[in-house]
XYZ file of C-alpha atoms in Angstrom:
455
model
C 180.020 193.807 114.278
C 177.308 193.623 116.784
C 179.271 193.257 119.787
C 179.849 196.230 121.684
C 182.509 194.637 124.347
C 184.417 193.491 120.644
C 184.016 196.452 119.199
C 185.613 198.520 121.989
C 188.379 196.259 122.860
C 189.330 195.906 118.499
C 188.911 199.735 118.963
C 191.415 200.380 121.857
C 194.033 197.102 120.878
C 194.075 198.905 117.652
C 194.834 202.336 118.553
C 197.003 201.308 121.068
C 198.884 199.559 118.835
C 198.647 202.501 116.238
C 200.312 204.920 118.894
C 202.826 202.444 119.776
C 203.753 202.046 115.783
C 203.599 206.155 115.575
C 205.226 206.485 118.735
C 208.523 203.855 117.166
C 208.215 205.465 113.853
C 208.828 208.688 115.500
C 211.541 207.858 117.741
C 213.564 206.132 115.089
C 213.432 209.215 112.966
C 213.962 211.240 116.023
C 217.455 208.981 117.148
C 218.517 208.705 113.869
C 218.437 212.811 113.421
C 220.509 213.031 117.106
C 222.843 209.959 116.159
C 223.529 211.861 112.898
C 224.687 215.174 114.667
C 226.046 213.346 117.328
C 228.663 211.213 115.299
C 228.998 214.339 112.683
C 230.379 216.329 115.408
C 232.461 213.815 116.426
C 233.642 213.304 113.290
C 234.878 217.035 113.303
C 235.892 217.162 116.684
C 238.497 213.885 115.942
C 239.820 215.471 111.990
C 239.972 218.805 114.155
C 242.177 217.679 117.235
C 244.187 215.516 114.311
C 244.695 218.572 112.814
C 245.990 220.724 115.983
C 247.945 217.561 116.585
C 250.108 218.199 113.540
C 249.848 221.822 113.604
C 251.760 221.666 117.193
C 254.297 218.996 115.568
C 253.031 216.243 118.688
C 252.170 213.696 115.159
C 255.346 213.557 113.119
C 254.276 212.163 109.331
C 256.142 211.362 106.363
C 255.222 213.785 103.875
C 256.603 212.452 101.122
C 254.661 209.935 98.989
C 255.296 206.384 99.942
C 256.412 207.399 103.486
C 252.667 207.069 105.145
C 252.474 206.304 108.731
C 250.059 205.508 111.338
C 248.279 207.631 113.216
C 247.760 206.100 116.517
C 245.966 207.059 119.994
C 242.225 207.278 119.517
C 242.010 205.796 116.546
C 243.706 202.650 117.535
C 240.979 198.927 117.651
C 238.744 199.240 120.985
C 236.513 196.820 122.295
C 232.959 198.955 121.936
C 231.887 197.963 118.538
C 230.265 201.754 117.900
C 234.677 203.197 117.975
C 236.135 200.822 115.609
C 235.081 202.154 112.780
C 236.514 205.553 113.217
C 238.898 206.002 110.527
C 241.643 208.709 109.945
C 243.650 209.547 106.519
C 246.132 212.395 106.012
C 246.622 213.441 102.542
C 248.731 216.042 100.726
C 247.177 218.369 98.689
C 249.044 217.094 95.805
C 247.302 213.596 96.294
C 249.536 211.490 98.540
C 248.448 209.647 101.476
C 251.035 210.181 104.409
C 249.363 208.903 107.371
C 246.607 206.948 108.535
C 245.094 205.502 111.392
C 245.190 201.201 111.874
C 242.805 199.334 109.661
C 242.135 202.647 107.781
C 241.351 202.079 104.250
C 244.280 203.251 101.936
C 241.350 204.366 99.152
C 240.803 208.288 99.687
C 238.155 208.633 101.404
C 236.518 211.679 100.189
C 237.354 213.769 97.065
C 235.914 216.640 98.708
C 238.790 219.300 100.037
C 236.379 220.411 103.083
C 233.883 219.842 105.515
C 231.083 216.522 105.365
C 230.694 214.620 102.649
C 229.381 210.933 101.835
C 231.055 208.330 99.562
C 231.565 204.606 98.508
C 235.133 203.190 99.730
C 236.033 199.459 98.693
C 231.871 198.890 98.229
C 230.998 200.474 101.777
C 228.939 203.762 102.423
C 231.258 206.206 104.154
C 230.232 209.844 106.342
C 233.690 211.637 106.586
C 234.796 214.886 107.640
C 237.798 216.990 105.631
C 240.377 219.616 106.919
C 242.556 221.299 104.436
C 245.715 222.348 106.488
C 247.222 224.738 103.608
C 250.232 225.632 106.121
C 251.721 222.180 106.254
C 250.115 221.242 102.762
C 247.921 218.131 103.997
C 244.230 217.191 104.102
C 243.060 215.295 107.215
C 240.171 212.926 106.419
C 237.908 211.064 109.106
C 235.170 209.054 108.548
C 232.840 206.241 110.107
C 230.841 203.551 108.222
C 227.553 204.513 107.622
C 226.539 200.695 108.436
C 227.890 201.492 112.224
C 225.078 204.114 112.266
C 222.632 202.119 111.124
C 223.437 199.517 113.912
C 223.252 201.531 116.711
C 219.935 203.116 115.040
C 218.335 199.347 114.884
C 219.493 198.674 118.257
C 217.956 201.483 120.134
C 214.682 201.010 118.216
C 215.057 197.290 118.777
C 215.377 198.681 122.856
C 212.451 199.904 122.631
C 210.126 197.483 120.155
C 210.926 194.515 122.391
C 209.388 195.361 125.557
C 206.597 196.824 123.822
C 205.916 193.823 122.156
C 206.297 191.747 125.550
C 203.921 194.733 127.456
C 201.313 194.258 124.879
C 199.666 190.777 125.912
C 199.756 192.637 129.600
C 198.266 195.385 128.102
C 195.238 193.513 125.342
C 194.305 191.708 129.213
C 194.114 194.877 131.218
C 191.808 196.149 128.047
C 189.462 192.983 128.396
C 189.195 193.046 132.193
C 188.393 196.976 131.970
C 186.145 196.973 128.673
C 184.524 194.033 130.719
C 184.151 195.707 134.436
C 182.995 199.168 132.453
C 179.893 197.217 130.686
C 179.237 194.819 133.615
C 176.468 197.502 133.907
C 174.578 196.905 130.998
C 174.920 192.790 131.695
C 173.493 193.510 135.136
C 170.745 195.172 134.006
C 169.865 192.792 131.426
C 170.025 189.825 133.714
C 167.518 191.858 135.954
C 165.297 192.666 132.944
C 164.956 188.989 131.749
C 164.050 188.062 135.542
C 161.194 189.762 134.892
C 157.453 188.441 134.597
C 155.577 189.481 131.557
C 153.339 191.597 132.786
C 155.788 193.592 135.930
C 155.837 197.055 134.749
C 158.123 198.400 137.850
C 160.731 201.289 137.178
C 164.095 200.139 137.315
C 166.710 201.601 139.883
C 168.444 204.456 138.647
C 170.678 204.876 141.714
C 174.265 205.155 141.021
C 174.439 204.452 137.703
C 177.379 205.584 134.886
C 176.094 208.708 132.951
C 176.275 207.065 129.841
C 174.024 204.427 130.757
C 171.559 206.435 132.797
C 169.487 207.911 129.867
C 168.982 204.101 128.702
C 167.394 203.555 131.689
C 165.173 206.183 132.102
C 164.116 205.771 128.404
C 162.914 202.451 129.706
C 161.294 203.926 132.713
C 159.206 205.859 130.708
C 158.311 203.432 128.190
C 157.121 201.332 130.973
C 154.834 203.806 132.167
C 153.577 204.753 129.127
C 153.089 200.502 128.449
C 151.651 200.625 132.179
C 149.105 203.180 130.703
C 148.381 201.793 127.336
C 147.113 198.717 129.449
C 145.023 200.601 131.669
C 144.022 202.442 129.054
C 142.923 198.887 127.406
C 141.341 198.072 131.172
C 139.091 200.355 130.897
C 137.858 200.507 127.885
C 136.840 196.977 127.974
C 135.161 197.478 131.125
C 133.451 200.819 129.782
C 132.748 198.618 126.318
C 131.347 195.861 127.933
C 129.398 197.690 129.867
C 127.936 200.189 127.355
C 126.711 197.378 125.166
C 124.995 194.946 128.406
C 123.384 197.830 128.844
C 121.651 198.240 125.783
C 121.048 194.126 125.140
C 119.882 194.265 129.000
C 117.317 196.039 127.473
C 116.604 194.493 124.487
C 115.976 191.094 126.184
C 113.328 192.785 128.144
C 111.777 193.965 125.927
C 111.543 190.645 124.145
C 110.347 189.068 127.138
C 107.803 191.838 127.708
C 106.191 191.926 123.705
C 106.696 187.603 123.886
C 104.643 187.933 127.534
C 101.689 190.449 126.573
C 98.757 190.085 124.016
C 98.107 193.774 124.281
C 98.671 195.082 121.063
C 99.959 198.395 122.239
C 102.436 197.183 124.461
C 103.697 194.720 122.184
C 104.198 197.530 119.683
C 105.733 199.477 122.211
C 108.238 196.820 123.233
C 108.980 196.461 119.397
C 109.768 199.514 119.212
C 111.892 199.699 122.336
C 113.642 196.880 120.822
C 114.106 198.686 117.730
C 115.941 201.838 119.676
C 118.169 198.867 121.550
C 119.159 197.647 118.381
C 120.394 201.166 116.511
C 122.236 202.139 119.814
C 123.963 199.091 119.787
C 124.849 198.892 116.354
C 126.171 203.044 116.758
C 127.639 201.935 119.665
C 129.775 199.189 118.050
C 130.599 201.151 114.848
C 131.856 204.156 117.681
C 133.829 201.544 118.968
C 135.199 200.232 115.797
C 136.226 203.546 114.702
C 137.833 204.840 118.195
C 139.788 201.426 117.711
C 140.865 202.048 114.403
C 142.025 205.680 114.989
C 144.327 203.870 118.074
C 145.650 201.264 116.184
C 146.654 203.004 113.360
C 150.518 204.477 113.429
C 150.585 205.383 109.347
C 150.968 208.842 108.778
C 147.287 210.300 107.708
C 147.150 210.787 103.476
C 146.889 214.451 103.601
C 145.027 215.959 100.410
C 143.281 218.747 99.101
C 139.432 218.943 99.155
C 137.067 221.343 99.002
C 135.848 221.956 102.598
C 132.429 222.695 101.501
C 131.874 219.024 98.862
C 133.092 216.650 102.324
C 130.900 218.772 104.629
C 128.112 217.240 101.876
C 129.151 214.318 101.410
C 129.550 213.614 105.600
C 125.988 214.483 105.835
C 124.872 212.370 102.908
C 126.427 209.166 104.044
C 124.607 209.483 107.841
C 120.946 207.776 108.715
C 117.843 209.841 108.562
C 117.601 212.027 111.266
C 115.292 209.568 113.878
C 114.109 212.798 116.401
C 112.257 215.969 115.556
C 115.302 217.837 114.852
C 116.010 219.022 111.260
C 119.750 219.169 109.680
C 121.015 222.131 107.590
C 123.787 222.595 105.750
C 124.539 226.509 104.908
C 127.210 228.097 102.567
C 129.203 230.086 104.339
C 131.849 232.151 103.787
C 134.088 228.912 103.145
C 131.666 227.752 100.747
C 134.966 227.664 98.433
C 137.891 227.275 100.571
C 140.430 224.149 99.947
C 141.861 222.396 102.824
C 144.876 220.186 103.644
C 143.492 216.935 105.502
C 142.371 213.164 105.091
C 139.244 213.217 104.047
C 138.317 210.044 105.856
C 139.553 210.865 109.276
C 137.968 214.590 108.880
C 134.659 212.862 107.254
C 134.770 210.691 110.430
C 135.113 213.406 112.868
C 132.093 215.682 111.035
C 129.631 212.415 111.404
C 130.310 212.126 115.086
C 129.757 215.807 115.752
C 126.780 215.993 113.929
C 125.257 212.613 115.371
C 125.695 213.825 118.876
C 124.033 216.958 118.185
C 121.157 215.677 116.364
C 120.988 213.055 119.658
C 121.200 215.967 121.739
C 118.746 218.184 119.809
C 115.045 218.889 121.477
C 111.994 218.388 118.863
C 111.690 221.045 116.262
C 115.134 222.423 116.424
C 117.430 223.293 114.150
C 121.378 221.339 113.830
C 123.140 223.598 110.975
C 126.450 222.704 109.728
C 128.494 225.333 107.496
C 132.299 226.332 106.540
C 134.250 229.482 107.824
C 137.190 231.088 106.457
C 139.959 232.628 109.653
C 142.746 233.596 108.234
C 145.232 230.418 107.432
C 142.839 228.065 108.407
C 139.136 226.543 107.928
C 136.633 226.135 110.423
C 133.581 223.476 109.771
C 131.162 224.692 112.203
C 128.274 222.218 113.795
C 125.814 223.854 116.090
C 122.474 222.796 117.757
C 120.101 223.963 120.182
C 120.345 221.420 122.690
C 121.494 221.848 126.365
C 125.186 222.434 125.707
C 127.958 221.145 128.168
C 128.295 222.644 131.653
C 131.756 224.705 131.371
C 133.200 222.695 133.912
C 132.776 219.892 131.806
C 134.064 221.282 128.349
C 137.579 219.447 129.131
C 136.898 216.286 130.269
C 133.663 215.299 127.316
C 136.605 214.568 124.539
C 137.511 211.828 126.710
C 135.898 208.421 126.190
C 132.446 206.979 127.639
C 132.647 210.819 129.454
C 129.359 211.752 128.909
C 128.291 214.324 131.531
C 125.318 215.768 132.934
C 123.006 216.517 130.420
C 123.546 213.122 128.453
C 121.064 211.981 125.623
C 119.341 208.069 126.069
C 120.898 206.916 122.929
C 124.682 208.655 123.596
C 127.494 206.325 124.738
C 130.390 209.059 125.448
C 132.575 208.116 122.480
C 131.518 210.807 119.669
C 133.363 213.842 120.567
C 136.165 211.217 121.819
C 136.217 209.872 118.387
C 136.127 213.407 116.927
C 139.210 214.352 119.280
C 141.162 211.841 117.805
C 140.566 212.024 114.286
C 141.523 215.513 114.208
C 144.834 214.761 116.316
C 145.660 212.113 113.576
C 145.304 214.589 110.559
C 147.233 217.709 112.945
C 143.887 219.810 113.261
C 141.844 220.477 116.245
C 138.330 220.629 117.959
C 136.958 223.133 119.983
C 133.816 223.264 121.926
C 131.685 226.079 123.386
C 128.273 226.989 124.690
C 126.355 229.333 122.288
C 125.063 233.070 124.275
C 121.590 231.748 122.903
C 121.505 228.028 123.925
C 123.251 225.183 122.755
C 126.855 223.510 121.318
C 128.874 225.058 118.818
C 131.608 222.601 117.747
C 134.302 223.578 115.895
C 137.077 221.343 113.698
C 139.940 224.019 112.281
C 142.126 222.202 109.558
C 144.816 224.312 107.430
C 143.590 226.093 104.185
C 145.866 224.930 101.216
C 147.799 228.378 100.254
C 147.436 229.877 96.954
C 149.792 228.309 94.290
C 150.196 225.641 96.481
């Protein structure tokens, strides 16, 4: 059942109506315990006063057999229909009935000589009460029909079942109205959400609202703000994108015009080649953007996997272009040479590239970029460090961000790399680090968790 207002309203109906059922069941066990020992002591109070009676002589009976008389005064017919089945017999012990009360049955009605006792007389269920006189040589019997009990049982239950079942249609609409008034909440705040334009990111009030409903709403507060930021997120990386790549095309359609303009042979080779450099920023700039767009879009949980740290270090290096400036790339064994890591080796391949891109971009003529694997501890550390500028230490926090690309920014850079890095590593639950080497230059850092012996 999707319905909550049905659900709660089936849910209270039925366990009102269970307690009411409990609540009957209960009482009519309950009434039919009291009207037991209720009627059983009257029972023993009337064969007990019948017997003082004829102890004190005040009921004269014949006690010979055949001589049986009545025994009158509160056993005589009454007009309450729980008294007339009171019923008094006085036997002799040898067996012969000398007295009874009107309308008593002339059947014994027990065979036991004393105290309660239950039995069938002329086909009808019988509770009776015996007192053996042994002075004056008689039993006094008296009983009550077990069907009187049972009467007055069904009536008080049927007291009680009858208004309940009139209260109950009272009671199923003061459960709708209130199930109704109690969610009128939710309804309110649904109207006000489908009021709403498309693209109206407002907070909604959370000003007097039930507990219970209050954590709904500011789950939706916050994923409006975090929608709100996605989308200005979005903003402005179009605006960045678009205009990191007019940038470069601004260029390139210069330098058309320039080598289409001139017939000097040197400056039409220079504009080629100006053209050229355009071209390869704006192709790296596209593939950065590709891949920064892939690592966003993608919520599948990264394909974690053993490799040797040392073989994808290799292989990253392999797979990018020829370095195009003076600076030479080196990749040393280090102490890692060995070490197996936990990590996907696409998302870690991607992150090594962009490190080691930006540092050959940011690399002066004739230095060195060398890229090796450490061992600390628990975890691996692939290690890529130039000789370039570095990043001012104000500025260490704010270059994984992207198109941040800081003071001492390379021609060809377009502030996505170590953005791209940043997120690669988030995705496979390692993490980047980036400081200024005591001699000049970057040393970035991507720790990933060594796979454990026996593992």
């Amino acid at each position: 059942m999707r319905s909550i207002r049905a659900r709660l309203i089936l849910i209270l109906m039925g366990s009102t109506g269970l307690v009411w059922l409990l609540a009957v069941g209960w009482i009519y066990l309950s009434t039919q315990a009291e009207v037991e020992r209720v009627l059983d002591a009257r029972l023993m109070e009337a064969a007990r006063m019948v017997n003082s009676l004829l102890s004190d002589h005040r009921i004269e009976v014949g006690l010979k057999e055949g001589t049986a008389s009545h025994v009158v005064g509160e056993f005589e017919h009454s007009h309450r229909p729980y008294e007339r089945q009171l019923s008094c017999q006085i036997w002799t012990l040898e067996g012969s009935l000398v007295g009874r009360s009107e309308n008593a049955p002339t059947t014994q009605l027990s065979e036991v000589v004393d105290g309660f006792s239950e039995t069938d007389v002329e086909g009808e269920r019988w509770r009776v009460f015996t007192v053996e006189n042994e002075r004056l040589g008689v039993r006094v019997m008296v009983g009550d029909s077990l069907k009187i009990r049972e009467s007055l049982v069904s009536d008080v239950i049927t007291g009680l079942v009858v208004p309940a079942l009139l209260i109950l249609p009272f009671l199923a609409g003061v459960i709708l109205v209130s199930v109704r008034r109690g969610l009128s909440p939710l309804s309110d705040m649904a109207d006000t959400l489908s009021q709403r334009a498309a693209n109206d990111l407002r907070p909604l009030q959370a000003g007097n609202l039930p507990k219970e409903i209050a954590p709904a709403v500011s789950a939706l507060n916050g994923l409006f703000k975090r929608v709100e930021d996605a989308r200005d997120r979005e903003r402005s990386f179009t605006a960045f994108a678009a205009h990191e790549l007019k940038t470069p095309l601004a260029g390139v359609k210069t330098q058309a015009q320039i080598a289409l303009a001139s017939d000097d042979p040197a400056l039409h080779a220079n504009a080629l080649r100006q053209i050229t450099a355009g071209v390869d920023r704006t192709s790296r700039l596209v593939k950065q953007l590709l891949d920064i767009t892939a690592l966003e879009a993608n919520d599948a949980a990264p394909n974690l996997q053993a490799v040797r740290a040392q073989v994808l270090l290799k292989q990253s290096v392999a797979e990018l272009p020829l370095p195009s400036g003076g600076a030479r790339l080196v990749v040393e064994g280090g102490d890692g040479e060995d070490a197996l890591i936990l990590a996907e080796p696409h998302f870690l391949s991607l992150a090594l590239r962009n490190l080691i891109e930006n540092a050959l971009n940011h690399s002066p003529e004739n230095s060195m970029v060398v890229c090796r694997v450490e061992e600390a501890g628990r975890d691996v550390r692939l290690v890529v460090e130039d000789e370039g500028p570095g990043i001012p230490e104000a500025e260490i926090s704010t270059v994984v961000e992207k198109f941040v690309r800081g003071r001492n920014r390379s021609a060809t850079g377009s502030g996505l790399g170590l953005a791209i890095a940043q997120a690669a590593m988030a995705r496979i639950g390692g993490a980047l680090g980036l400081e200024n080497r005591s001699g000049g230059g970057l040393r970035a850092v991507l720790t990933v968790r060594a796979v454990e012996a026996g593992a």
